[in-house]
Short mmCIF file of C-alpha atoms and ligand atoms in Angstrom, two decimals:
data_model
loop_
_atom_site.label_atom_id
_atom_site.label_comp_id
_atom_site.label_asym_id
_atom_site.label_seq_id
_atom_site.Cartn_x
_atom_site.Cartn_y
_atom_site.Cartn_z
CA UNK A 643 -1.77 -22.71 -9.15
CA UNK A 644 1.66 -21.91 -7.11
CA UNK A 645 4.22 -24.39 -7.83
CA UNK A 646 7.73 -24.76 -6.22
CA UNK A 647 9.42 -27.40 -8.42
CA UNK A 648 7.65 -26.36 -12.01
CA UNK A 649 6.54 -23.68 -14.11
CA UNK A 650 3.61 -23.81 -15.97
CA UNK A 651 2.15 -21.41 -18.91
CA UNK A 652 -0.44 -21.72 -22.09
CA UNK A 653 0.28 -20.10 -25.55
CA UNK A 654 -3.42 -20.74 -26.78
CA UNK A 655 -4.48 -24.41 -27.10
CA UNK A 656 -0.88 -25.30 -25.85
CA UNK A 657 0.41 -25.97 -22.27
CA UNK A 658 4.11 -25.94 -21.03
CA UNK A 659 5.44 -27.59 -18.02
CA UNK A 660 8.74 -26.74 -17.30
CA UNK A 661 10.77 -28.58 -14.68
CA UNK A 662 12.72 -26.13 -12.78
CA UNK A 663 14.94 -27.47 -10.59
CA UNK A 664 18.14 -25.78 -12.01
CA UNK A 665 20.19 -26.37 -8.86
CA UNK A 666 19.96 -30.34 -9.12
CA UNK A 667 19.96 -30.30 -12.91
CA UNK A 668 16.21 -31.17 -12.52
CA UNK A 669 16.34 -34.36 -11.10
CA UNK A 670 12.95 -35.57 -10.19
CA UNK A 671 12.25 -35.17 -6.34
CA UNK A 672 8.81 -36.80 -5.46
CA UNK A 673 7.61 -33.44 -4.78
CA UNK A 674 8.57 -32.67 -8.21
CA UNK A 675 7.41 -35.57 -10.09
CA UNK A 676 3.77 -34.90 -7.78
CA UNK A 677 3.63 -31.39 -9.05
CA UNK A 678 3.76 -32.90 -12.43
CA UNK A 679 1.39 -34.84 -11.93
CA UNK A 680 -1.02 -31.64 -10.37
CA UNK A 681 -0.46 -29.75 -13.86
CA UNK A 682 -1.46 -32.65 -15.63
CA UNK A 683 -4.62 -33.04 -14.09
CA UNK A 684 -5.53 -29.67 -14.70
CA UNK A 685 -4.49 -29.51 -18.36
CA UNK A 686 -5.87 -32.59 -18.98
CA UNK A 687 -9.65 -30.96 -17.81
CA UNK A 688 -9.19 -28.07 -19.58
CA UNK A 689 -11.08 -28.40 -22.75
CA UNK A 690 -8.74 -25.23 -23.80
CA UNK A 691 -5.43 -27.55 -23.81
CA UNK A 692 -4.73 -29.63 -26.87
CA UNK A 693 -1.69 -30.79 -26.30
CA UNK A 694 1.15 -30.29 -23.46
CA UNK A 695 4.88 -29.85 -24.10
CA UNK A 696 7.30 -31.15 -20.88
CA UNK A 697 10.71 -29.15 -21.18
CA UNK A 698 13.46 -28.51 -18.90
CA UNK A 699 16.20 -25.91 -19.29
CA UNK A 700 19.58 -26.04 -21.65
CA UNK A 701 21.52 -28.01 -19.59
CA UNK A 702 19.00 -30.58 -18.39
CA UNK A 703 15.88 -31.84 -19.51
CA UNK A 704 16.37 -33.61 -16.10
CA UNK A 705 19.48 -35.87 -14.71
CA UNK A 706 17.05 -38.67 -13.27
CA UNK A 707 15.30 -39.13 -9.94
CA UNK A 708 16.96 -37.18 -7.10
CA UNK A 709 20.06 -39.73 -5.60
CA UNK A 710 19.75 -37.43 -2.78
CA UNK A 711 16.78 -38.56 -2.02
CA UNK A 712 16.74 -42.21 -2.86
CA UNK A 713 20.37 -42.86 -1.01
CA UNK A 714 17.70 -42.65 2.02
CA UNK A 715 15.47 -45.39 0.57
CA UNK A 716 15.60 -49.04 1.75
CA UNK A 717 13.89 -52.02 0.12
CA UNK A 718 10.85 -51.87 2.46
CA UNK A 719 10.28 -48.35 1.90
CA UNK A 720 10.57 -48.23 -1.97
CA UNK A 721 8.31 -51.37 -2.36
CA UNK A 722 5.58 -50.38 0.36
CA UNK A 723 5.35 -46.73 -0.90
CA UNK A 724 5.72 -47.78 -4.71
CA UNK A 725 8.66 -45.36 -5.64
CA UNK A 726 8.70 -43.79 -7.56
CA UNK A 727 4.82 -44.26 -8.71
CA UNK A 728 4.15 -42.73 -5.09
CA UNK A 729 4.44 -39.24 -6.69
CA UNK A 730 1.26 -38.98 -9.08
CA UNK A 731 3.52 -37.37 -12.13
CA UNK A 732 4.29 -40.89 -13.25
CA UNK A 733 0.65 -42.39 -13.70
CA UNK A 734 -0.59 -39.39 -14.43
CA UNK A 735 1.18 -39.08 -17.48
CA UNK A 736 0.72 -42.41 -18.52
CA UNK A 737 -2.77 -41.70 -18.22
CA UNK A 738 -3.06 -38.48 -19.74
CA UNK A 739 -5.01 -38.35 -22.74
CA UNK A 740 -4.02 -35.74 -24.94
CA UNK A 741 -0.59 -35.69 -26.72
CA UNK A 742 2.69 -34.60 -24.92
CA UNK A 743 5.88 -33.68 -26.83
CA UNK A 744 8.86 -33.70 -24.48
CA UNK A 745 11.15 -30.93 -25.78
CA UNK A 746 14.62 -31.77 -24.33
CA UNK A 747 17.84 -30.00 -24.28
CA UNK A 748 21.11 -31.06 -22.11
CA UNK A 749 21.56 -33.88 -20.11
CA UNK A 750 17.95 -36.39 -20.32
CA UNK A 751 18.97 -39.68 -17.64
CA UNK A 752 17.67 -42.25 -15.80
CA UNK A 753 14.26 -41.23 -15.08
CA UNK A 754 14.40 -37.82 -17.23
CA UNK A 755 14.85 -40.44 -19.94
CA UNK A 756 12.23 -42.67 -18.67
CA UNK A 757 9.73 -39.36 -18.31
CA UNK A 758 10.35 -38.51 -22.17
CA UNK A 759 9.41 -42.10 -23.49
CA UNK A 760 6.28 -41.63 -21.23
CA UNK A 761 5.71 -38.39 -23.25
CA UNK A 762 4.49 -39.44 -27.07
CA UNK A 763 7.22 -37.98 -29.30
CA UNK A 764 10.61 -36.68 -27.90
CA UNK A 765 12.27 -33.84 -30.22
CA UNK A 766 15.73 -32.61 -29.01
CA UNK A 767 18.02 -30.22 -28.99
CA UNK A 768 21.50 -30.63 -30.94
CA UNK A 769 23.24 -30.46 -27.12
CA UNK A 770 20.83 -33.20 -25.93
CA UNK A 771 22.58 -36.58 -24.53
CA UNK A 772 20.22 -39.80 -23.31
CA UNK A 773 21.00 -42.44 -21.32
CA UNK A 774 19.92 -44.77 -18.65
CA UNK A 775 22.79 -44.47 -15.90
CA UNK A 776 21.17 -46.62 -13.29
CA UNK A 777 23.55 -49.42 -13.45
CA UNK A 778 26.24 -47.02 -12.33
CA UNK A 779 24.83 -46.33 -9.10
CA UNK A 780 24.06 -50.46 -7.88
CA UNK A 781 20.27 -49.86 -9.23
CA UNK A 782 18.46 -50.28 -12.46
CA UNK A 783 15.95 -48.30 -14.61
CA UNK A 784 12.39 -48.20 -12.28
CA UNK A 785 9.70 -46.08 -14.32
CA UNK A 786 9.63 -47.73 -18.17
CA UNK A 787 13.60 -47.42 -19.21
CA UNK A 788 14.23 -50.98 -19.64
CA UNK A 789 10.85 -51.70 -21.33
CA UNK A 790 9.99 -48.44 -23.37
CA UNK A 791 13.77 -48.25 -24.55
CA UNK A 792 13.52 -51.50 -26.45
CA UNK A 793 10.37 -50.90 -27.94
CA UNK A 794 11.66 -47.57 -29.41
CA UNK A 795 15.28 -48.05 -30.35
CA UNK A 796 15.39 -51.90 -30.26
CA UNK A 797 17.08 -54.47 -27.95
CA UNK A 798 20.83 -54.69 -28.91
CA UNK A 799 20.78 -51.09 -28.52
CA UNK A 800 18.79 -50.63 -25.50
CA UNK A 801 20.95 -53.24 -23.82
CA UNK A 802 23.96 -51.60 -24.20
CA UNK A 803 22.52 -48.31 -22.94
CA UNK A 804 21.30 -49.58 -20.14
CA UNK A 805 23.71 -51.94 -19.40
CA UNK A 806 27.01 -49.72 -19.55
CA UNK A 807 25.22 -46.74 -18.70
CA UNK A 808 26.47 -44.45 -21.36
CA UNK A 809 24.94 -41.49 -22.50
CA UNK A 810 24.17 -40.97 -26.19
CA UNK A 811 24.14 -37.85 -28.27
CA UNK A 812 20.99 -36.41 -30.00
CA UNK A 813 22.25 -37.47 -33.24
CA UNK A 814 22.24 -41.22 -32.58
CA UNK A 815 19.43 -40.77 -30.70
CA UNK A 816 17.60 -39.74 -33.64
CA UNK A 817 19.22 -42.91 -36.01
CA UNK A 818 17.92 -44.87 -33.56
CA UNK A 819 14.98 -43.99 -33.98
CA UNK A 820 14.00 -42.66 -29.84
CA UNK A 821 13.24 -38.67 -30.85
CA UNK A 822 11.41 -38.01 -33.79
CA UNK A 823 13.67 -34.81 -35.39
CA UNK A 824 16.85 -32.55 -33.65
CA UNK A 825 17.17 -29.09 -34.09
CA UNK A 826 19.67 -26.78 -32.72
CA UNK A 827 19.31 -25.57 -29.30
CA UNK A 828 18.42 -22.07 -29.78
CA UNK A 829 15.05 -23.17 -32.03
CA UNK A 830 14.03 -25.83 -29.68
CA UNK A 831 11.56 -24.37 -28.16
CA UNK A 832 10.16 -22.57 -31.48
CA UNK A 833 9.87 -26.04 -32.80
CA UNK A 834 8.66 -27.21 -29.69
CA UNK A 835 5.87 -24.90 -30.09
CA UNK A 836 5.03 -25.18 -33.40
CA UNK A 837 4.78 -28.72 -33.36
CA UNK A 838 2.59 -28.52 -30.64
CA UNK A 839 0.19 -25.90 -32.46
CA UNK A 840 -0.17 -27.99 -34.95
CA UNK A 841 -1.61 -31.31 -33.16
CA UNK A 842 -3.63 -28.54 -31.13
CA UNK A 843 -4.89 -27.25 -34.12
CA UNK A 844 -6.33 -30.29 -34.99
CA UNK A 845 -9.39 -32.11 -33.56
CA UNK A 846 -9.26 -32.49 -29.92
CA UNK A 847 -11.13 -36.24 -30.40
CA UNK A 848 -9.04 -37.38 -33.18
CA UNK A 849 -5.86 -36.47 -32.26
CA UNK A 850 -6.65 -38.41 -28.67
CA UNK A 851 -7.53 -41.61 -30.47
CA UNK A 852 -4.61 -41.36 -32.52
CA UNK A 853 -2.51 -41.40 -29.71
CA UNK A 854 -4.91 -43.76 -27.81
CA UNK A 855 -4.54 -46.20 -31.33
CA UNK A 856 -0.49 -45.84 -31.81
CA UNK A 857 0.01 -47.21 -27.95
CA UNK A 858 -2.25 -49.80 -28.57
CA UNK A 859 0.27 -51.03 -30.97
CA UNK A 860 2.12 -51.65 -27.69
CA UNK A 861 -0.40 -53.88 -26.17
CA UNK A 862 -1.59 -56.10 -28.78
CA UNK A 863 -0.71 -58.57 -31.48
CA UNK A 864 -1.64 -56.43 -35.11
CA UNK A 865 -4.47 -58.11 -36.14
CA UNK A 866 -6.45 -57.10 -32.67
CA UNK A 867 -4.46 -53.96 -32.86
CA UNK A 868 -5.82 -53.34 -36.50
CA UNK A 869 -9.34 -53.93 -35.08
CA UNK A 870 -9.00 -51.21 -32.78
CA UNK A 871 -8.02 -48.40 -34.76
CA UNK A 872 -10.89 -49.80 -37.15
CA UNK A 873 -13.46 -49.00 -34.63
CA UNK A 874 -12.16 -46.12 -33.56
CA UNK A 875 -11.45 -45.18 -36.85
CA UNK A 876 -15.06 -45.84 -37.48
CA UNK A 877 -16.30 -43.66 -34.51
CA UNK A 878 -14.52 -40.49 -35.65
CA UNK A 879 -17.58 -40.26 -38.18
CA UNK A 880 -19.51 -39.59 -35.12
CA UNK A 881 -17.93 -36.27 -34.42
CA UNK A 882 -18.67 -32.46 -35.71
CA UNK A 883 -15.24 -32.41 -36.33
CA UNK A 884 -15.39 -35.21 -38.94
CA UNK A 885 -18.48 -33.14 -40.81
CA UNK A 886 -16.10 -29.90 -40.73
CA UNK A 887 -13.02 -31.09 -41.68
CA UNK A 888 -14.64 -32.76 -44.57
CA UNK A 889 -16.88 -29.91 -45.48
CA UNK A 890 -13.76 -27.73 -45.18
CA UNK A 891 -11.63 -29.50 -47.72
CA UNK A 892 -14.30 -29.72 -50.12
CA UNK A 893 -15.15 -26.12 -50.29
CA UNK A 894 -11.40 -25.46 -50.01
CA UNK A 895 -11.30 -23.64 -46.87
CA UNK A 896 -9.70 -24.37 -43.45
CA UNK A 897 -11.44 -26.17 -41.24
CA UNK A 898 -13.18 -24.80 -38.08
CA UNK A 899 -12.66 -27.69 -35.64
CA UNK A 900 -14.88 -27.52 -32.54
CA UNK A 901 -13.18 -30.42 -30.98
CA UNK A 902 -16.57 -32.18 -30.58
C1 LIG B 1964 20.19 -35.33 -7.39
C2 LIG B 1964 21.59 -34.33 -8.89
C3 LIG B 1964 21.29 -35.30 -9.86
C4 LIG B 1964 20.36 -36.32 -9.51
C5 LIG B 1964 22.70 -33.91 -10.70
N1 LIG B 1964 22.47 -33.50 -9.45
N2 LIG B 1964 22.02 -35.02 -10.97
N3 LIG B 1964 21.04 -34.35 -7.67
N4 LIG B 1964 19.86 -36.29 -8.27
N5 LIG B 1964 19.98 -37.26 -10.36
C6 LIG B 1964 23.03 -32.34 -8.75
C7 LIG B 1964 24.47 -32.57 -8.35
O1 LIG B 1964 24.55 -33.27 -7.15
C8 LIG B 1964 24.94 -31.14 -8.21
O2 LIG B 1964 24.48 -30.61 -7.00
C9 LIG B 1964 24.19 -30.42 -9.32
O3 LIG B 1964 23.07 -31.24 -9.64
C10 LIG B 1964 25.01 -30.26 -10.59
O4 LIG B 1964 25.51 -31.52 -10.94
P1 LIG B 1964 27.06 -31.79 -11.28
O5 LIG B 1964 27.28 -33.25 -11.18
O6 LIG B 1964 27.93 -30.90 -10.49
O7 LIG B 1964 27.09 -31.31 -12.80
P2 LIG B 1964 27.94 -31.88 -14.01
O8 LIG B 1964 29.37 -32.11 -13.59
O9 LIG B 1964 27.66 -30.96 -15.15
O10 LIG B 1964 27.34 -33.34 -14.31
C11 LIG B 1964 26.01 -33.46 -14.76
C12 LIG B 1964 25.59 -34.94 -14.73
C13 LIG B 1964 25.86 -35.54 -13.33
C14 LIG B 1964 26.34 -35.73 -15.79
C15 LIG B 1964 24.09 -34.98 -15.06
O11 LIG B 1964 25.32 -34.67 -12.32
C16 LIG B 1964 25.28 -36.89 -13.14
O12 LIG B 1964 25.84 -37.89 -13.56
N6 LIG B 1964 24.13 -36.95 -12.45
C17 LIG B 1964 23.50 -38.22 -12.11
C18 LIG B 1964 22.83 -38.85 -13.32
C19 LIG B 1964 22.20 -40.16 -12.94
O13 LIG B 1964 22.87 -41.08 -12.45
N7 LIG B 1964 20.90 -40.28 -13.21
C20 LIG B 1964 20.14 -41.49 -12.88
C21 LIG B 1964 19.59 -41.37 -11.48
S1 LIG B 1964 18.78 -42.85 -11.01
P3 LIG B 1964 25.46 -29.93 -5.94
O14 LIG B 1964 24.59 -29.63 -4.77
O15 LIG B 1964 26.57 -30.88 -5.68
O16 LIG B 1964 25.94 -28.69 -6.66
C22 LIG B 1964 17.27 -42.74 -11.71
C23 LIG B 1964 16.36 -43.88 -11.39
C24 LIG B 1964 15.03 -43.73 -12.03
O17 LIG B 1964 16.94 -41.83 -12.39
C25 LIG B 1964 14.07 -44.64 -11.38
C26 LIG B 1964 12.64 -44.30 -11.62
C27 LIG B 1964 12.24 -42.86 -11.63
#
């Protein structure tokens, strides 16, 4: 697949997308966000891929949606088309099944922020800086910044993000809780990597429900929430994998998942 906006590559069971719009700092054109959305479709059917890392380059993971393009948008054009969720990226990737790590270095805004909460852990460079800058240009966060940002660093804090617009550093990102570890810039990647080997190398089925059963805690009260992850829970013991990775730790060996 030729892409124009992206890069895409896979290091064994592991995919990288790489937004590569270096010019605009990566800010997310609708052609951009729909080439996203074409690598995800194809990752997600390849029984190959285990899990999908979405970088960008040192000095953006990406700035937000392209102004360029949205000074051009009136009311009747963003609400009839659905922008931004007219470029398949965005649904896509809440969608997608298997577990994405957003590896981000540089500046992560607006909708670059809102596309690594849509990813299911964030881990960031020691140059990385969040925010949701909306408010500074008359608008407001449009693809999950106002409602993922609460859930993950909590409202006082997500208010004050999103409501002054300032960007904040990877170290309080990390206090407050919305990447799960920094590391400096140069090992991003590495770590990037690594941390995506290791979910890959596990079983394709239970790492989905995992992911499947943690967003779940999004959507429902615990005690319905608890039910779910007890059936699917229950349903992993209908897999090969379950048999092997059993067997494997009993004869102390390493498991030989089939992802079946
Ligand atoms: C289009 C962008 C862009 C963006 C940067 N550029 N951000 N183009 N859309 N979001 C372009 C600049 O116009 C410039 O192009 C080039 O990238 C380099 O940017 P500079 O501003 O010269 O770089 P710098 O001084 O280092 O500042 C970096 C920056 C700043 C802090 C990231 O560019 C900035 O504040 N960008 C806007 C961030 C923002 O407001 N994001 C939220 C967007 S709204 P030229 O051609 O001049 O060299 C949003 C809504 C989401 O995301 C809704 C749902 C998806």
């Amino acid at each position: 697949m030729i892409y124009e906006h992206i890069r895409t590559e896979t290091d064994g069971r592991v995919a990288r997308i790489t937004l590569d719009r270096p010019e605009a700092m990566n800010a997310l054109s609708v052609a951009l966000m729909e080439e996203v959305g074409q690598a995800l479709a194809l990752f997600g059917a390849d029984d190959g891929v285990g899990a999908v890392i979405i970088t960008g380059n040192e000095k953006a993971f990406a700035a937000g949606a392209d102004i360029k393009d949205m000074a051009r948008l009136d009311y009747t054009a963003a609400m009839t088309r659905d922008f931004p969720f007219n470029a398949g990226g965005w649904e896509a990737l809440n969608r997608f099944r298997k577990p994405v790590i957003a590896a981000v270095s540089g500046v992560c805004l607006g909708g670059g922020c809102e596309l690594a909460m849509a990813c299911d852990l964030i881990i960031a460079a020691d140059n990385a800086r969040f925010g949701q800058p909306e408010v500074k240009l008359g608008i407001m966060p449009g693809a999950g910044g106002t409602q993922r940002l609460v859930r993950a660093i909590g409202k006082a804090k997500a208010m004050e993000l999103c409501l002054t617009g300032r960007m904040m550093d990877a170290g309080e990102a990390e206090r407050a809780g919305l990447v799960a570890f920094v590391t400096p810039l140069d090992s991003l990647q590495e770590r990037a990597l690594e941390t995506a080997r290791t979910i890959a190398g596990h079983s394709l089925p239970s790492t989905m429900m995992i992911k499947e059963s943690v967003n779940q805690a999004f959507e429902s009260p615990l005690s319905s929430g608890l039910v779910f992850e007890r059936r699917l829970f229950q349903g992993t013991f209908a897999t090969a994998d379950q048999a092997e990775g059993m067997a494997a730790f009993v004869e102390k060996r390493r498991p030989d998942f089939s992802h079946r």
